[in-house]
mmCIF file of C-alpha atoms in Angstrom:
data_model
loop_
_atom_site.group_PDB
_atom_site.id
_atom_site.type_symbol
_atom_site.label_atom_id
_atom_site.label_comp_id
_atom_site.label_asym_id
_atom_site.label_seq_id
_atom_site.Cartn_x
_atom_site.Cartn_y
_atom_site.Cartn_z
ATOM 1 C CA UNK A 1 174.662 132.762 155.759
ATOM 2 C CA UNK A 2 171.416 132.075 153.871
ATOM 3 C CA UNK A 3 171.448 133.060 150.235
ATOM 4 C CA UNK A 4 168.428 134.519 148.485
ATOM 5 C CA UNK A 5 168.193 133.939 144.766
ATOM 6 C CA UNK A 6 165.338 136.374 144.246
ATOM 7 C CA UNK A 7 166.177 139.866 143.050
ATOM 8 C CA UNK A 8 166.413 142.358 145.864
ATOM 9 C CA UNK A 9 162.824 143.662 145.664
ATOM 10 C CA UNK A 10 163.919 146.370 143.289
ATOM 11 C CA UNK A 11 161.555 145.802 140.400
ATOM 12 C CA UNK A 12 159.081 148.578 141.194
ATOM 13 C CA UNK A 13 161.891 151.092 141.528
ATOM 14 C CA UNK A 14 163.606 149.815 138.413
ATOM 15 C CA UNK A 15 160.452 150.020 136.332
ATOM 16 C CA UNK A 16 159.732 153.546 137.516
ATOM 17 C CA UNK A 17 163.289 154.621 136.736
ATOM 18 C CA UNK A 18 163.221 153.057 133.299
ATOM 19 C CA UNK A 19 159.663 154.157 132.630
ATOM 20 C CA UNK A 20 160.559 157.802 133.163
ATOM 21 C CA UNK A 21 163.339 157.615 130.612
ATOM 22 C CA UNK A 22 161.238 155.571 128.231
ATOM 23 C CA UNK A 23 158.353 158.011 128.555
ATOM 24 C CA UNK A 24 160.554 160.873 127.389
ATOM 25 C CA UNK A 25 161.973 158.757 124.587
ATOM 26 C CA UNK A 26 158.559 157.778 123.289
ATOM 27 C CA UNK A 27 157.374 161.372 123.469
ATOM 28 C CA UNK A 28 160.419 162.539 121.514
ATOM 29 C CA UNK A 29 159.935 159.871 118.887
ATOM 30 C CA UNK A 30 156.328 160.927 118.402
ATOM 31 C CA UNK A 31 157.347 164.404 117.241
ATOM 32 C CA UNK A 32 157.355 165.070 113.480
ATOM 33 C CA UNK A 33 159.872 167.512 112.058
ATOM 34 C CA UNK A 34 158.040 170.015 109.771
ATOM 35 C CA UNK A 35 161.214 170.373 107.706
ATOM 36 C CA UNK A 36 160.752 166.796 106.533
ATOM 37 C CA UNK A 37 157.603 167.765 104.611
ATOM 38 C CA UNK A 38 158.362 168.477 100.947
ATOM 39 C CA UNK A 39 156.033 171.132 99.524
ATOM 40 C CA UNK A 40 157.282 170.511 95.979
ATOM 41 C CA UNK A 41 156.015 166.953 95.756
ATOM 42 C CA UNK A 42 153.187 166.335 93.309
ATOM 43 C CA UNK A 43 150.850 164.679 95.791
ATOM 44 C CA UNK A 44 148.246 164.037 93.086
ATOM 45 C CA UNK A 45 150.554 161.465 91.484
ATOM 46 C CA UNK A 46 152.025 160.193 94.716
ATOM 47 C CA UNK A 47 148.902 159.370 96.688
ATOM 48 C CA UNK A 48 149.869 155.724 97.372
ATOM 49 C CA UNK A 49 153.258 156.831 98.737
ATOM 50 C CA UNK A 50 151.642 159.494 100.883
ATOM 51 C CA UNK A 51 149.109 157.021 102.256
ATOM 52 C CA UNK A 52 151.863 154.548 103.053
ATOM 53 C CA UNK A 53 153.810 157.198 104.946
ATOM 54 C CA UNK A 54 150.734 158.354 106.827
ATOM 55 C CA UNK A 55 149.919 154.747 107.738
ATOM 56 C CA UNK A 56 153.461 154.289 109.074
ATOM 57 C CA UNK A 57 153.236 157.508 111.080
ATOM 58 C CA UNK A 58 149.843 156.471 112.449
ATOM 59 C CA UNK A 59 151.260 153.085 113.511
ATOM 60 C CA UNK A 60 154.220 154.680 115.272
ATOM 61 C CA UNK A 61 151.988 157.216 117.020
ATOM 62 C CA UNK A 62 149.607 154.475 118.169
ATOM 63 C CA UNK A 63 152.518 152.323 119.356
ATOM 64 C CA UNK A 64 153.894 155.251 121.362
ATOM 65 C CA UNK A 65 150.484 155.861 122.927
ATOM 66 C CA UNK A 66 150.178 152.195 123.907
ATOM 67 C CA UNK A 67 153.680 152.298 125.382
ATOM 68 C CA UNK A 68 152.781 155.312 127.504
ATOM 69 C CA UNK A 69 149.606 153.611 128.723
ATOM 70 C CA UNK A 70 151.640 150.538 129.622
ATOM 71 C CA UNK A 71 154.122 152.644 131.567
ATOM 72 C CA UNK A 72 151.323 154.191 133.619
ATOM 73 C CA UNK A 73 149.884 150.771 134.396
ATOM 74 C CA UNK A 74 153.298 149.370 135.354
ATOM 75 C CA UNK A 75 153.948 152.287 137.703
ATOM 76 C CA UNK A 76 150.776 151.200 139.550
ATOM 77 C CA UNK A 77 151.973 147.563 139.552
ATOM 78 C CA UNK A 78 149.230 146.500 137.130
ATOM 79 C CA UNK A 79 151.759 144.431 135.237
ATOM 80 C CA UNK A 80 149.517 142.103 133.245
ATOM 81 C CA UNK A 81 147.547 145.051 131.877
ATOM 82 C CA UNK A 82 150.797 146.840 131.072
ATOM 83 C CA UNK A 83 152.081 143.777 129.224
ATOM 84 C CA UNK A 84 148.868 143.659 127.186
ATOM 85 C CA UNK A 85 149.421 147.274 126.099
ATOM 86 C CA UNK A 86 153.040 146.563 125.191
ATOM 87 C CA UNK A 87 152.052 143.456 123.238
ATOM 88 C CA UNK A 88 149.629 145.578 121.224
ATOM 89 C CA UNK A 89 152.414 148.094 120.647
ATOM 90 C CA UNK A 90 154.781 145.348 119.495
ATOM 91 C CA UNK A 91 152.226 144.225 116.931
ATOM 92 C CA UNK A 92 152.673 147.651 115.337
ATOM 93 C CA UNK A 93 156.440 148.080 115.895
ATOM 94 C CA UNK A 94 157.882 144.642 116.565
ATOM 95 C CA UNK A 95 161.547 145.611 116.999
ATOM 96 C CA UNK A 96 161.246 148.299 119.672
ATOM 97 C CA UNK A 97 163.871 147.334 122.240
ATOM 98 C CA UNK A 98 162.484 149.775 124.819
ATOM 99 C CA UNK A 99 159.064 148.131 124.748
ATOM 100 C CA UNK A 100 160.580 144.656 124.971
ATOM 101 C CA UNK A 101 162.834 145.659 127.860
ATOM 102 C CA UNK A 102 159.929 147.045 129.894
ATOM 103 C CA UNK A 103 157.932 143.894 129.152
ATOM 104 C CA UNK A 104 160.839 141.837 130.487
ATOM 105 C CA UNK A 105 160.879 143.884 133.695
ATOM 106 C CA UNK A 106 157.147 143.381 134.223
ATOM 107 C CA UNK A 107 157.365 139.649 133.559
ATOM 108 C CA UNK A 108 160.203 139.380 136.073
ATOM 109 C CA UNK A 109 158.120 141.203 138.674
ATOM 110 C CA UNK A 110 155.302 138.716 138.044
ATOM 111 C CA UNK A 111 157.620 135.741 138.498
ATOM 112 C CA UNK A 112 157.294 134.757 134.827
ATOM 113 C CA UNK A 113 161.000 134.008 134.662
ATOM 114 C CA UNK A 114 161.453 132.215 131.337
ATOM 115 C CA UNK A 115 159.215 134.625 129.360
ATOM 116 C CA UNK A 116 161.148 137.485 130.997
ATOM 117 C CA UNK A 117 164.439 136.070 129.718
ATOM 118 C CA UNK A 118 162.950 135.626 126.247
ATOM 119 C CA UNK A 119 161.704 139.222 126.135
ATOM 120 C CA UNK A 120 165.031 140.559 127.420
ATOM 121 C CA UNK A 121 166.985 138.543 124.854
ATOM 122 C CA UNK A 122 164.738 139.884 122.103
ATOM 123 C CA UNK A 123 165.360 143.423 123.356
ATOM 124 C CA UNK A 124 169.122 142.876 123.266
ATOM 125 C CA UNK A 125 168.900 141.403 119.760
ATOM 126 C CA UNK A 126 166.990 144.479 118.550
ATOM 127 C CA UNK A 127 169.557 146.879 120.005
ATOM 128 C CA UNK A 128 172.795 145.176 121.113
ATOM 129 C CA UNK A 129 174.452 148.478 122.067
ATOM 130 C CA UNK A 130 171.755 149.540 124.579
ATOM 131 C CA UNK A 131 173.149 148.679 128.001
ATOM 132 C CA UNK A 132 169.791 148.827 129.790
ATOM 133 C CA UNK A 133 168.383 145.796 127.952
ATOM 134 C CA UNK A 134 171.602 143.872 128.625
ATOM 135 C CA UNK A 135 171.282 144.739 132.327
ATOM 136 C CA UNK A 136 167.667 143.585 132.352
ATOM 137 C CA UNK A 137 168.680 140.320 130.682
ATOM 138 C CA UNK A 138 171.260 139.791 133.422
ATOM 139 C CA UNK A 139 168.652 140.347 136.116
ATOM 140 C CA UNK A 140 166.189 137.998 134.430
ATOM 141 C CA UNK A 141 168.869 135.305 134.168
ATOM 142 C CA UNK A 142 169.810 135.813 137.816
ATOM 143 C CA UNK A 143 166.207 135.281 138.858
ATOM 144 C CA UNK A 144 166.232 131.990 136.952
ATOM 145 C CA UNK A 145 169.298 130.887 138.889
ATOM 146 C CA UNK A 146 171.596 131.248 135.876
ATOM 147 C CA UNK A 147 174.208 133.098 137.907
ATOM 148 C CA UNK A 148 177.175 132.616 135.587
ATOM 149 C CA UNK A 149 175.173 133.740 132.547
ATOM 150 C CA UNK A 150 173.915 136.772 134.466
ATOM 151 C CA UNK A 151 177.479 137.773 135.331
ATOM 152 C CA UNK A 152 178.397 137.668 131.643
ATOM 153 C CA UNK A 153 175.422 139.924 130.813
ATOM 154 C CA UNK A 154 176.338 142.394 133.549
ATOM 155 C CA UNK A 155 179.923 142.490 132.305
ATOM 156 C CA UNK A 156 178.682 143.253 128.778
ATOM 157 C CA UNK A 157 176.432 146.019 130.136
ATOM 158 C CA UNK A 158 179.377 147.532 132.014
ATOM 159 C CA UNK A 159 181.438 147.436 128.827
ATOM 160 C CA UNK A 160 178.679 149.499 127.173
ATOM 161 C CA UNK A 161 178.167 151.829 130.170
ATOM 162 C CA UNK A 162 181.309 151.670 132.366
ATOM 163 C CA UNK A 163 180.438 154.711 134.500
ATOM 164 C CA UNK A 164 177.148 153.271 135.831
ATOM 165 C CA UNK A 165 177.710 152.523 139.524
ATOM 166 C CA UNK A 166 174.441 150.587 139.732
ATOM 167 C CA UNK A 167 175.784 147.990 137.287
ATOM 168 C CA UNK A 168 178.879 147.485 139.401
ATOM 169 C CA UNK A 169 177.360 147.594 142.884
ATOM 170 C CA UNK A 170 173.792 146.311 142.551
ATOM 171 C CA UNK A 171 174.257 143.888 139.685
ATOM 172 C CA UNK A 172 177.733 142.469 139.047
ATOM 173 C CA UNK A 173 178.982 142.454 142.646
ATOM 174 C CA UNK A 174 175.694 140.994 143.884
ATOM 175 C CA UNK A 175 175.802 138.170 141.319
ATOM 176 C CA UNK A 176 179.442 137.436 142.157
ATOM 177 C CA UNK A 177 178.560 137.292 145.854
ATOM 178 C CA UNK A 178 175.786 134.786 145.179
ATOM 179 C CA UNK A 179 178.106 132.635 143.101
ATOM 180 C CA UNK A 180 180.799 132.685 145.767
ATOM 181 C CA UNK A 181 178.341 131.677 148.487
ATOM 182 C CA UNK A 182 177.000 128.871 146.333
ATOM 183 C CA UNK A 183 180.462 127.504 145.621
ATOM 184 C CA UNK A 184 181.391 127.650 149.298
ATOM 185 C CA UNK A 185 178.156 125.966 150.326
ATOM 186 C CA UNK A 186 178.385 123.179 147.763
ATOM 187 C CA UNK A 187 182.050 122.407 147.390
ATOM 188 C CA UNK A 188 182.704 119.293 145.326
ATOM 189 C CA UNK A 189 179.457 119.565 143.371
ATOM 190 C CA UNK A 190 179.901 119.564 139.588
ATOM 191 C CA UNK A 191 178.950 122.629 137.587
ATOM 192 C CA UNK A 192 176.001 120.827 135.947
ATOM 193 C CA UNK A 193 174.716 119.572 139.294
ATOM 194 C CA UNK A 194 175.141 123.012 140.812
ATOM 195 C CA UNK A 195 173.188 124.637 137.986
ATOM 196 C CA UNK A 196 170.404 122.063 138.375
ATOM 197 C CA UNK A 197 170.346 122.655 142.135
ATOM 198 C CA UNK A 198 170.010 126.427 141.723
ATOM 199 C CA UNK A 199 167.209 126.120 139.154
ATOM 200 C CA UNK A 200 165.297 123.696 141.363
ATOM 201 C CA UNK A 201 165.646 126.043 144.342
ATOM 202 C CA UNK A 202 164.267 128.869 142.241
ATOM 203 C CA UNK A 203 161.392 126.701 141.027
ATOM 204 C CA UNK A 204 160.183 125.727 144.497
ATOM 205 C CA UNK A 205 161.223 128.903 146.312
ATOM 206 C CA UNK A 206 164.007 127.418 148.420
ATOM 207 C CA UNK A 207 167.059 129.542 149.256
#
């Protein structure tokens, strides 16, 4: 049985699913609670503090707008343009795991495998408890042919979100199936040689 090491043509669906959730999250984050405004503050003597806060709020609002624009572009498979918007957003808010995770998805869809892994790893580092970024890292690693590493990522994601059937069925079980087929096909090959073989297949498009 031939084995395909490319992800199962799910990137458009995945981005749309994640984009919908991210869109709501960015919209929620853009809201300002009126109760946070202190009417008793002497603004005349606190102008620098007020300006700093307004600048921060302006940066967050602009970052959210850029994220939303990127989501719209990604939903129309205009991935490079979406990435440009998200890069601009990251210049304003550099540790936003949601932005980094969507960037990783788009890079994976474009076949930019190593940059996708880098973006996904950055997303995980910014928010280690968010299972979605860990899942995306696993998928990016799988596309690079790093099957064992992808399985570890999927297992971590399941630990964070054990009731997600997609993680079990579409991710972990799929990666385990690929690994089993590889081992059966190349019995006697060392682990290092097997890893090199998989990466070379991915590089030249051989299954």
